[in-house]
């Protein structure tokens, strides 16, 4: 029993592991007219070890055809195919190593599964300006079949197709409802009336409808300034109206103009361009333009050119421009409801000539205008003007500026620092030139940072071109830069450095005021003191300087020097004969070396006399000084013998003083020379010398030793 079980186990495992192929389902068949019958089924996955056997019966079951394949589709070719009408059946059997599985038998009416080749469009002929006549044929011979067709068409520059269904027996179709002088693209497909399969689209064919008489033009003008003679340049511009179809092939344009209130008509024919330049006088003119082709000419487009100094209507109260992706939108408000036509101009601001770069467009029945941003240059400022048009008259424009797309400015603003104080500074910057702004400057941001400190910023409006920094630190270096912001971002300007002051102007003024006030008070006190005690102030500021010309030196020297003798001379009278005084020469600078301060000199002499008494001139140790006869406290008779001479001489009066000496003292001294036995030739007492500057605090003394027994002529010489 166990042996039987072991023998049956592999067989049971083999049956349990067997996998049959999937049953073919969803069989679908298409009869390609005159070529093949193609059937497909599911599953469509190819396992590689499954084979399919396809059996087909046709001629209403009288004939059959069997084919083998490894794919989930198969095409029956001739002679197995037949033409409709007929009914055929299809059965598919799948087989692999584990077994076979058959599908259900399906039945097919060949009229229902017939599919033809794409038709051929023979011609597209324009019959009028709104109709095409289209000739076509199928590739197969289907004269016995009733055909259903679908025609689709579009303009050359469009992607939108329009479809038209029709039934055709004559293989011709008239397509109507088209626009004049417009090029169209046409395609066609068809099927038999009982089939559910359309043919593929035919090859596309193009055709153009016939043209018609041109439509009226949009006419505009650009007025130039008048010269000294009143002549001005007027540029006429015209084009097709916005949205109007191109219905003709224009051969040329005719221009007519004449002064208002005049019949002097000027006509210009066969203009081929859409602009023309006129030279008109300063008066008002009427201008008309027409276009023509082979069928005729259009209606006149008339425009009135106002006089040079004519006042025109002004009805636009406000206007704004804004972006609404992907459009630039312009809106305005009018105060005159009767105005329903507007002319819009737009021009790049950087354009030098308005005549060459101007774009314009007419708007009717609305008070707004839009344009695609792609049609405008990015980062370029445009001047957009709107003119009201009432009949043939054009009013005053209203102008705004707009950018189709803003970008970051090319560079930031130029910056400088002014009014640097202790804790304040003023940052000043210049506007960025319009040609490098790339947008509207909506704000400026000022950044500043102390050396090694935290960064701060402040944003101001676009019309502000300076900013005052406050609460800065004294004697600190700062770094500053300014960023100009547009809708797309900001551009940073150059970085500048500055240092706050150590002392403010107010402090300098206060310190100067204190010092100046102190000096003023001191001056007032000094003047007041001088007014109360004028002698003291005069002595301090202007000390008295003796006039040597008024000195009495010569007088009192001559009188006192002769009669005065020293006490030592009387005591030693016995020895006078043996002790003769040698004559001494008088130096040339005697007068220059005399002491000029008499007051100090006399005080010294009186003090010495009181202390020491009289001594001999030759034997004493202390020399005596000559006393001024004008001093009451010193005896006049004893002064000369007891003291040498001191005097004070002004530098400018030295020569005059010497000439004014008494004859007894100095003239005799010069006339009676000493004998050659006693002394050499005497030098003159006064000489022509350059004046020496007088120094107030300089005292120069000259001592003379005079013996009591000196001869009389020697005394005079001395």
XYZ file of C-alpha atoms in Angstrom:
718
model
C 0.000 0.000 0.000
C 2.794 2.383 0.789
C 4.453 1.486 -2.494
C 1.302 2.389 -4.436
C 1.076 5.693 -2.648
C 4.665 6.538 -3.515
C 3.989 5.645 -7.141
C 0.830 7.822 -7.369
C 2.395 10.881 -5.646
C 4.336 12.197 -8.726
C 1.247 11.847 -10.895
C -0.880 13.776 -8.460
C 1.783 16.494 -8.200
C 1.964 16.705 -11.988
C -1.785 17.179 -12.353
C -1.890 19.675 -9.529
C 0.946 21.783 -11.090
C -0.527 21.848 -14.687
C -1.464 25.414 -15.963
C -3.784 25.685 -18.950
C -3.537 28.709 -21.332
C -5.919 31.665 -20.868
C -9.132 31.505 -22.785
C -9.172 33.920 -25.772
C -11.841 36.595 -25.290
C -12.956 39.978 -26.718
C -12.444 38.952 -30.301
C -12.656 41.948 -32.697
C -12.429 41.902 -36.510
C -12.003 44.619 -39.168
C -12.380 44.103 -42.891
C -9.956 46.310 -44.802
C -11.675 46.624 -48.142
C -10.008 44.342 -50.720
C -6.960 43.620 -48.544
C -7.467 41.543 -45.412
C -9.645 40.550 -42.466
C -7.768 41.256 -39.240
C -8.893 39.829 -35.891
C -7.480 40.563 -32.395
C -8.304 39.074 -29.001
C -7.224 39.188 -25.385
C -5.136 38.502 -23.457
C -2.626 40.320 -25.593
C 0.417 39.295 -23.549
C 2.690 36.927 -25.393
C 3.930 34.149 -23.116
C 6.061 32.489 -25.804
C 4.839 28.912 -25.098
C 1.212 29.434 -26.236
C 0.086 28.723 -29.763
C -3.154 29.903 -31.302
C -5.279 28.251 -33.946
C -7.754 30.591 -35.741
C -10.628 29.089 -37.660
C -12.861 31.231 -39.913
C -15.931 30.268 -41.912
C -17.281 32.535 -44.676
C -19.689 32.482 -47.623
C -22.434 32.063 -45.063
C -20.672 28.999 -43.562
C -19.922 27.201 -46.786
C -16.164 27.743 -46.681
C -13.566 27.802 -43.922
C -9.962 28.737 -43.364
C -7.622 27.776 -40.510
C -4.334 29.497 -39.608
C -1.820 29.216 -36.767
C -0.035 32.052 -34.924
C 1.831 32.786 -31.707
C 0.502 36.340 -31.410
C -2.824 37.640 -30.104
C -3.870 38.836 -33.591
C -4.115 37.417 -37.090
C -4.953 38.656 -40.622
C -6.602 36.494 -43.212
C -5.425 37.244 -46.713
C -6.602 36.141 -50.065
C -8.096 33.698 -51.009
C -9.627 33.462 -47.526
C -11.242 36.881 -47.657
C -14.469 37.789 -49.445
C -16.257 41.047 -50.153
C -19.476 42.031 -48.477
C -22.240 41.334 -48.198
C -21.356 38.214 -46.249
C -21.353 36.777 -42.764
C -18.372 34.928 -41.304
C -17.543 33.253 -37.979
C -14.252 33.259 -36.067
C -13.033 30.825 -33.347
C -9.643 30.912 -31.535
C -8.040 27.963 -29.735
C -5.105 28.442 -27.338
C -2.746 25.523 -26.612
C 0.364 24.980 -24.463
C 2.136 21.971 -22.958
C -0.539 21.508 -20.309
C -3.632 21.559 -22.533
C -6.000 23.437 -24.882
C -8.675 26.075 -24.392
C -11.159 27.303 -27.047
C -12.870 30.658 -27.300
C -16.502 31.291 -28.043
C -17.516 31.398 -31.690
C -18.126 34.967 -32.911
C -20.140 36.006 -35.961
C -19.391 39.103 -38.111
C -21.370 40.984 -40.768
C -18.788 42.260 -43.235
C -20.810 45.405 -44.087
C -20.544 46.518 -40.475
C -16.795 46.044 -40.151
C -15.742 47.476 -43.501
C -13.039 50.147 -43.399
C -11.749 52.047 -46.441
C -8.540 53.878 -47.248
C -8.371 57.712 -46.801
C -9.951 59.613 -49.712
C -8.050 61.844 -52.139
C -8.939 65.578 -52.416
C -8.622 66.417 -56.052
C -9.089 70.218 -55.962
C -10.205 73.192 -53.842
C -11.642 75.873 -56.107
C -12.751 79.326 -54.819
C -16.187 80.065 -56.240
C -16.627 83.428 -54.498
C -15.137 85.358 -51.604
C -17.001 83.017 -49.205
C -17.148 79.560 -50.881
C -14.942 76.647 -51.985
C -15.923 73.791 -54.357
C -14.110 70.635 -53.267
C -13.654 67.621 -55.585
C -12.567 64.281 -54.106
C -12.698 60.502 -54.628
C -12.191 57.314 -52.586
C -9.227 55.121 -53.301
C -11.481 52.024 -53.695
C -14.349 51.463 -56.066
C -17.423 51.986 -53.921
C -20.067 52.922 -56.441
C -22.616 50.596 -54.903
C -22.186 51.988 -51.404
C -23.844 54.963 -49.855
C -21.080 57.144 -48.332
C -21.054 59.422 -45.310
C -18.330 62.109 -45.180
C -16.833 64.540 -42.660
C -14.892 67.612 -43.851
C -12.831 69.735 -41.496
C -11.192 73.139 -42.217
C -9.270 75.921 -40.505
C -7.408 79.084 -41.433
C -3.689 78.812 -42.041
C -2.693 80.633 -38.860
C -5.176 78.839 -36.620
C -5.157 75.500 -34.799
C -8.914 75.223 -34.360
C -10.704 72.868 -36.756
C -14.289 73.197 -37.875
C -16.038 69.961 -38.988
C -18.892 69.569 -41.465
C -20.771 66.246 -42.021
C -22.450 65.490 -45.326
C -23.602 62.568 -47.533
C -22.125 62.508 -50.996
C -22.920 60.554 -54.146
C -21.268 62.834 -56.691
C -17.906 63.142 -54.909
C -18.130 66.968 -54.837
C -18.910 69.378 -52.010
C -19.410 73.179 -51.808
C -17.982 74.663 -48.586
C -19.630 77.983 -47.739
C -19.568 80.576 -44.929
C -15.913 81.441 -45.386
C -14.165 84.785 -45.175
C -13.006 86.601 -48.230
C -9.368 86.523 -49.226
C -8.536 83.981 -46.552
C -6.388 80.888 -46.891
C -7.831 77.675 -45.492
C -6.564 74.147 -44.812
C -9.024 71.311 -45.639
C -9.105 67.521 -44.858
C -11.719 64.771 -45.543
C -12.711 61.316 -44.316
C -15.643 58.998 -45.031
C -17.275 55.582 -44.329
C -20.028 53.446 -45.792
C -23.455 54.073 -44.424
C -23.591 50.740 -42.511
C -19.980 50.536 -41.317
C -18.905 51.742 -37.937
C -15.275 52.388 -38.948
C -14.223 55.766 -40.455
C -11.360 55.987 -42.837
C -8.303 57.961 -41.820
C -8.089 61.709 -42.695
C -6.950 62.545 -46.159
C -3.910 64.620 -46.907
C -4.477 68.309 -46.190
C -5.232 70.656 -49.039
C -5.078 74.466 -48.967
C -7.046 77.071 -50.830
C -7.781 80.826 -50.671
C -11.125 82.484 -51.111
C -11.587 85.335 -53.503
C -10.928 88.907 -52.383
C -13.450 91.701 -52.134
C -13.475 95.503 -52.118
C -11.162 96.825 -49.373
C -12.633 97.897 -46.062
C -12.205 101.333 -44.510
C -8.839 102.009 -42.857
C -7.830 103.264 -39.437
C -6.126 106.633 -39.944
C -3.825 108.467 -37.522
C -1.357 111.331 -37.552
C 1.767 112.522 -35.724
C 2.133 116.293 -35.576
C 5.536 117.942 -35.671
C 6.380 121.430 -34.378
C 5.791 124.416 -36.625
C 8.766 126.405 -37.880
C 9.075 130.188 -38.003
C 6.972 130.281 -41.167
C 4.161 128.238 -39.605
C 4.919 125.136 -41.695
C 4.880 121.830 -39.826
C 5.560 118.225 -40.629
C 2.584 115.842 -40.359
C 3.142 112.089 -40.558
C 0.074 110.156 -41.749
C -0.270 106.543 -40.588
C -2.935 104.013 -41.591
C -3.593 100.297 -41.300
C -6.323 97.684 -41.128
C -8.699 98.110 -38.224
C -8.062 95.935 -35.185
C -9.747 92.561 -35.681
C -10.808 93.327 -39.231
C -10.166 90.439 -41.664
C -7.807 90.780 -44.567
C -10.326 90.436 -47.387
C -8.350 91.801 -50.281
C -4.976 92.141 -51.881
C -4.380 95.882 -51.682
C -2.679 97.380 -54.702
C -2.138 100.896 -53.296
C -3.494 103.913 -51.438
C -4.777 107.354 -52.449
C -4.375 110.459 -50.247
C -6.358 113.678 -50.445
C -6.043 116.767 -48.256
C -7.168 120.379 -48.344
C -7.224 123.369 -45.985
C -10.383 123.778 -44.001
C -12.800 126.365 -45.497
C -11.067 126.000 -48.849
C -11.578 124.028 -52.054
C -7.887 123.755 -52.919
C -7.706 119.955 -53.036
C -4.384 118.117 -53.239
C -4.371 114.461 -54.255
C -1.566 111.895 -54.000
C -2.177 108.548 -55.727
C -0.609 105.094 -55.791
C 1.131 105.217 -52.435
C 2.405 101.715 -51.657
C 3.503 102.193 -48.021
C 1.244 102.662 -45.011
C 2.685 106.050 -44.078
C 3.198 109.356 -45.773
C 4.739 112.641 -44.663
C 3.046 115.956 -45.453
C 4.186 119.553 -45.026
C 1.158 121.594 -43.980
C 0.660 125.191 -42.984
C -0.500 126.181 -39.523
C -4.200 126.264 -40.406
C -6.592 123.335 -39.984
C -6.688 120.646 -42.701
C -8.863 117.685 -43.650
C -7.073 114.513 -44.762
C -8.570 111.343 -46.271
C -7.003 107.998 -47.277
C -8.509 105.176 -49.373
C -7.160 101.760 -50.424
C -7.908 100.039 -53.717
C -7.553 96.636 -55.428
C -8.737 95.013 -58.636
C -12.355 95.064 -57.479
C -12.555 98.694 -56.429
C -11.596 101.062 -53.582
C -12.537 101.341 -49.949
C -14.452 104.056 -48.169
C -12.556 107.187 -47.149
C -10.874 107.358 -43.763
C -11.092 111.061 -42.807
C -9.123 112.865 -40.105
C -8.988 116.529 -39.193
C -5.613 118.133 -38.507
C -6.154 120.988 -36.019
C -4.589 124.414 -36.394
C -1.341 125.142 -34.607
C -2.839 127.175 -31.747
C -6.260 125.561 -31.689
C -7.758 124.475 -28.375
C -8.999 120.869 -28.423
C -11.273 118.892 -26.117
C -9.944 117.299 -22.944
C -12.166 114.682 -21.377
C -9.898 112.015 -19.788
C -9.904 112.551 -16.026
C -7.679 109.686 -14.880
C -5.845 106.683 -16.255
C -3.882 103.768 -14.844
C -1.815 100.898 -16.233
C -1.259 97.535 -14.535
C -0.127 94.008 -15.356
C -2.551 91.092 -15.573
C -0.532 88.144 -16.867
C -0.034 87.775 -19.744
C -1.445 91.219 -20.591
C -0.712 94.875 -19.948
C -4.023 96.566 -19.144
C -4.792 100.271 -19.527
C -7.966 101.822 -18.097
C -9.233 105.418 -18.080
C -12.261 107.514 -17.163
C -13.983 110.032 -19.440
C -16.033 113.080 -18.526
C -17.796 113.257 -21.925
C -20.075 110.259 -22.556
C -20.428 111.130 -26.254
C -16.801 110.182 -26.899
C -16.728 106.481 -27.798
C -13.611 106.239 -29.944
C -10.067 106.452 -28.631
C -6.634 106.316 -30.170
C -3.901 104.662 -28.113
C -0.209 105.468 -28.737
C 2.734 103.668 -27.131
C 6.369 104.549 -27.589
C 9.607 103.474 -25.816
C 10.863 106.359 -23.703
C 14.444 105.895 -24.904
C 13.480 106.354 -28.557
C 14.999 109.461 -30.088
C 12.526 109.846 -32.969
C 8.792 109.560 -32.365
C 8.124 109.226 -36.084
C 10.004 105.944 -36.463
C 9.127 103.903 -33.355
C 5.518 104.943 -32.671
C 2.833 102.244 -32.403
C -0.877 103.016 -32.298
C -4.263 101.369 -32.219
C -7.914 102.433 -32.320
C -10.371 101.465 -29.568
C -14.160 101.844 -29.770
C -17.074 101.505 -27.350
C -14.837 100.777 -24.355
C -12.567 102.714 -21.969
C -9.816 100.137 -21.641
C -7.075 98.671 -23.782
C -4.933 95.547 -23.509
C -1.797 94.301 -25.188
C 0.195 91.120 -24.798
C 3.384 91.590 -22.796
C 5.354 89.620 -25.357
C 4.729 92.364 -27.926
C 6.562 94.896 -25.745
C 10.232 94.965 -24.860
C 10.998 93.903 -21.279
C 12.620 96.349 -18.844
C 11.828 99.262 -21.188
C 9.672 102.156 -20.029
C 6.834 102.994 -22.427
C 4.965 106.261 -22.703
C 1.326 105.359 -23.374
C -1.037 108.123 -24.502
C -4.781 108.000 -25.110
C -6.460 110.545 -27.423
C -10.236 111.045 -27.407
C -11.730 111.108 -30.925
C -15.103 112.739 -31.423
C -16.138 112.519 -35.059
C -13.178 113.870 -37.008
C -11.723 115.913 -34.123
C -8.948 114.684 -31.874
C -8.712 115.892 -28.264
C -5.931 116.365 -25.748
C -4.050 113.175 -24.805
C -3.547 111.688 -21.360
C -0.168 109.979 -20.866
C 1.107 107.421 -18.351
C 4.264 105.302 -18.136
C 4.351 101.517 -17.878
C 6.704 98.528 -18.037
C 5.677 95.269 -19.665
C 8.138 93.436 -17.407
C 10.296 94.882 -14.654
C 13.800 93.720 -13.831
C 16.484 94.574 -11.293
C 18.266 97.899 -11.988
C 21.624 97.696 -13.722
C 23.357 99.350 -10.756
C 22.518 100.996 -7.473
C 22.418 104.732 -6.697
C 25.515 106.897 -6.212
C 25.809 107.759 -2.520
C 27.656 110.317 -0.404
C 27.696 111.365 3.276
C 27.070 114.920 4.453
C 26.707 116.770 7.772
C 28.717 114.280 9.820
C 28.258 115.043 13.518
C 28.802 113.380 16.858
C 25.856 111.011 16.608
C 24.257 111.964 13.301
C 25.034 111.879 9.578
C 23.045 112.536 6.408
C 23.118 109.941 3.613
C 22.433 111.507 0.209
C 22.035 109.586 -3.060
C 21.180 110.363 -6.665
C 18.414 108.949 -8.835
C 19.351 106.117 -11.178
C 19.151 107.133 -14.859
C 15.959 105.914 -16.509
C 17.755 103.934 -19.187
C 19.229 101.559 -16.565
C 16.383 101.416 -14.019
C 14.625 98.443 -15.689
C 11.466 99.275 -13.756
C 9.780 101.742 -11.431
C 11.829 102.549 -8.325
C 9.270 101.987 -5.554
C 11.577 102.454 -2.555
C 15.135 102.870 -1.325
C 16.674 100.888 1.533
C 19.558 102.443 3.502
C 21.896 99.944 5.182
C 24.460 101.082 7.753
C 26.739 99.205 10.088
C 29.266 100.263 12.691
C 32.721 98.754 12.567
C 32.342 95.358 14.197
C 28.697 96.070 15.033
C 25.203 95.019 13.992
C 23.725 95.914 10.601
C 20.681 98.201 10.471
C 18.406 99.210 7.599
C 15.706 101.756 6.853
C 13.335 101.844 3.839
C 12.055 105.159 2.442
C 9.791 106.133 -0.448
C 11.049 106.516 -3.988
C 10.792 110.322 -3.927
C 13.118 110.578 -0.886
C 16.770 111.011 -1.864
C 18.372 111.433 1.568
C 18.116 109.994 5.053
C 19.377 111.248 8.425
C 21.118 108.627 10.544
C 20.677 109.194 14.271
C 21.796 107.638 17.548
C 25.264 106.908 16.185
C 28.326 106.443 18.375
C 30.943 109.178 18.787
C 34.326 108.610 17.115
C 33.146 105.428 15.341
C 33.661 104.245 11.748
C 30.521 103.297 9.802
C 29.838 101.555 6.494
C 26.815 102.669 4.451
C 25.190 101.534 1.190
C 21.828 102.181 -0.475
C 19.679 99.658 -2.399
C 17.207 100.787 -5.103
C 14.145 98.501 -5.272
C 11.857 97.710 -8.204
C 9.079 95.162 -8.540
C 11.667 92.554 -9.570
C 14.226 93.200 -6.800
C 16.902 95.624 -5.671
C 20.330 96.768 -6.863
C 23.004 97.693 -4.320
C 24.989 100.884 -4.716
C 28.632 101.453 -3.871
C 29.747 101.139 -0.249
C 31.062 104.262 1.480
C 32.789 104.693 4.850
C 32.725 107.607 7.274
C 33.644 108.342 10.883
C 31.595 110.322 13.364
C 33.125 113.463 14.901
C 34.922 113.687 18.235
C 33.537 117.115 19.101
C 30.477 118.843 17.799
C 30.172 122.321 16.393
C 27.938 123.261 19.327
C 30.624 122.247 21.766
C 33.202 124.245 19.827
C 30.911 127.276 19.852
C 30.218 126.848 23.577
C 33.917 126.533 24.412
C 34.777 129.507 22.245
C 31.990 131.508 23.855
C 33.282 130.696 27.339
C 36.871 131.656 26.484
C 35.786 134.745 24.606
C 33.436 135.726 27.397
C 36.229 135.348 29.943
C 38.559 137.489 27.880
C 35.821 140.073 27.426
C 35.176 140.211 31.157
C 38.909 140.538 31.810
C 39.161 143.368 29.294
C 36.183 145.138 30.859
C 37.725 144.745 34.333
C 41.071 146.072 33.105
C 39.506 149.089 31.419
C 37.400 149.804 34.501
C 40.460 149.593 36.728
C 42.346 151.865 34.370
C 39.602 154.450 34.483
C 39.628 154.406 38.261
C 43.489 154.538 38.542
C 44.764 155.944 35.254
C 48.386 156.554 36.456
C 48.798 152.947 37.464
C 47.481 151.680 34.181
C 49.614 154.156 32.248
C 52.704 153.110 34.182
C 52.058 149.464 33.482
C 51.207 149.803 29.835
C 53.254 152.860 28.799
C 56.280 153.475 31.075
C 57.783 157.000 30.928
C 60.881 157.240 28.768
C 63.206 160.248 29.505
C 64.058 162.542 26.631
C 67.835 162.833 26.402
C 67.516 166.197 24.633
C 66.036 167.666 27.808
C 68.711 166.205 30.102
C 70.569 168.619 32.454
C 73.598 166.393 32.525
C 75.798 168.887 30.732
C 74.891 171.743 33.092
C 75.369 170.029 36.399
C 78.506 168.221 35.315
C 80.241 171.525 34.500
C 79.328 173.272 37.750
C 79.788 170.572 40.322
C 82.734 168.786 38.880
C 85.035 171.813 39.245
C 84.210 172.906 42.778
C 83.764 169.557 44.365
C 86.605 167.618 45.984
C 86.637 164.406 47.785
C 87.439 164.078 51.513
C 90.309 161.869 50.675
C 91.753 164.641 48.577
C 91.954 167.009 51.615
C 93.449 164.334 53.780
C 96.115 163.555 51.295
C 96.812 167.096 50.187
C 100.390 166.778 51.169
C 100.940 164.064 48.726
C 99.217 165.574 45.759
C 102.300 166.770 44.202
C 103.835 163.320 44.255
C 100.773 161.592 43.140
C 99.695 163.257 39.952
C 96.657 161.867 38.228
C 97.364 160.572 34.826
C 95.121 161.877 32.170
C 92.766 159.242 30.790
C 91.300 159.088 27.364
C 87.581 159.350 26.893
C 86.145 156.470 24.826
C 83.989 157.270 21.834
C 81.018 155.346 23.234
C 80.892 157.252 26.462
C 77.418 158.595 25.918
C 76.115 155.188 24.759
C 77.248 153.588 27.986
C 75.723 156.147 30.334
C 72.896 154.933 32.533
C 69.579 156.468 31.625
C 67.455 155.497 34.562
C 68.027 158.496 36.891
C 65.618 157.473 39.569
C 67.232 154.097 40.204
C 70.673 155.673 39.976
C 70.008 158.392 42.556
C 68.464 155.943 44.996
C 71.615 153.840 44.814
C 73.875 156.874 45.322
C 71.985 158.193 48.321
C 72.011 154.810 49.948
C 75.745 154.427 49.468
C 76.434 157.907 50.890
C 74.434 157.284 53.984
C 76.224 154.044 54.741
C 79.801 154.629 53.817
C 80.424 158.378 53.938
C 82.968 160.156 51.948
C 86.209 158.492 50.964
C 89.162 159.544 48.901
C 88.811 159.159 45.178
C 92.205 157.618 44.706
C 92.644 155.731 47.937
C 89.143 154.482 48.650
C 87.874 150.991 47.763
C 84.412 152.144 46.774
C 83.786 154.471 43.858
C 81.326 157.305 44.211
C 78.606 158.230 41.769
C 77.678 161.596 40.361
C 74.376 162.818 41.690
C 71.796 164.533 39.583
C 71.299 168.168 40.555
C 67.592 167.708 40.209
C 67.406 165.331 43.182
C 66.616 167.188 46.428
C 67.698 164.342 48.689
C 71.312 164.461 47.555
C 73.584 167.570 48.049
C 74.349 169.352 44.867
C 77.882 170.370 45.747
C 79.147 166.971 46.740
C 77.746 164.830 44.058
C 80.343 165.106 41.377
C 83.418 164.427 43.485
C 81.953 161.465 45.214
C 80.459 159.562 42.366
C 80.989 158.648 38.754
C 78.508 159.844 36.130
C 75.373 157.840 35.177
C 72.821 158.923 32.597
C 70.098 157.438 30.356
C 70.163 158.242 26.641
C 67.508 157.571 24.044
C 68.869 155.839 20.913
C 67.433 158.328 18.519
C 68.714 161.385 20.448
C 72.348 160.446 21.011
C 73.775 162.729 18.369
C 71.541 165.680 19.285
C 72.358 165.259 22.938
C 76.049 165.404 22.270
C 75.711 168.564 20.166
C 73.687 170.213 22.921
C 76.242 169.760 25.660
C 77.515 172.876 27.398
C 80.569 174.465 25.942
C 82.379 174.513 29.230
C 82.161 170.809 29.689
C 82.536 169.140 26.291
C 83.683 171.747 23.816
C 86.675 172.746 25.927
C 87.435 169.178 26.517
C 87.792 168.630 22.791
C 89.792 171.832 22.239
C 92.414 171.343 25.008
C 94.186 168.061 24.491
C 96.304 166.590 27.246
C 100.031 166.872 27.021
C 101.887 164.064 25.485
C 103.680 163.512 28.795
C 100.596 162.495 30.667
C 98.292 160.767 28.189
C 97.923 159.953 24.536
C 95.886 162.109 22.145
C 92.350 162.454 23.539
C 89.501 160.999 21.607
C 86.518 163.133 20.799
C 83.656 162.879 23.190
C 80.861 162.620 20.607
C 81.021 160.894 17.242
C 78.620 160.212 14.445
C 77.288 156.759 15.360
C 74.338 154.736 14.343
C 71.536 154.901 16.867
C 71.291 151.909 19.187
C 67.892 150.508 20.198
C 66.707 151.483 23.569
C 66.193 148.598 25.914
C 64.066 149.388 28.889
C 65.554 146.816 31.273
C 69.170 147.238 30.148
C 71.404 149.279 32.423
C 74.938 150.177 31.378
C 77.293 151.966 33.797
C 80.543 153.743 33.276
C 82.803 154.464 36.262
C 85.255 157.356 36.407
C 88.017 157.561 38.995
C 88.863 161.213 39.604
C 91.754 162.316 41.841
C 91.355 165.336 44.022
C 94.565 167.000 42.858
C 93.889 166.712 39.133
C 94.907 169.839 37.227
C 92.255 172.312 36.191
C 92.518 171.583 32.515
C 92.399 167.897 33.232
C 89.189 168.393 35.155
C 87.678 170.159 32.219
C 88.733 167.411 29.963
C 87.099 164.888 32.172
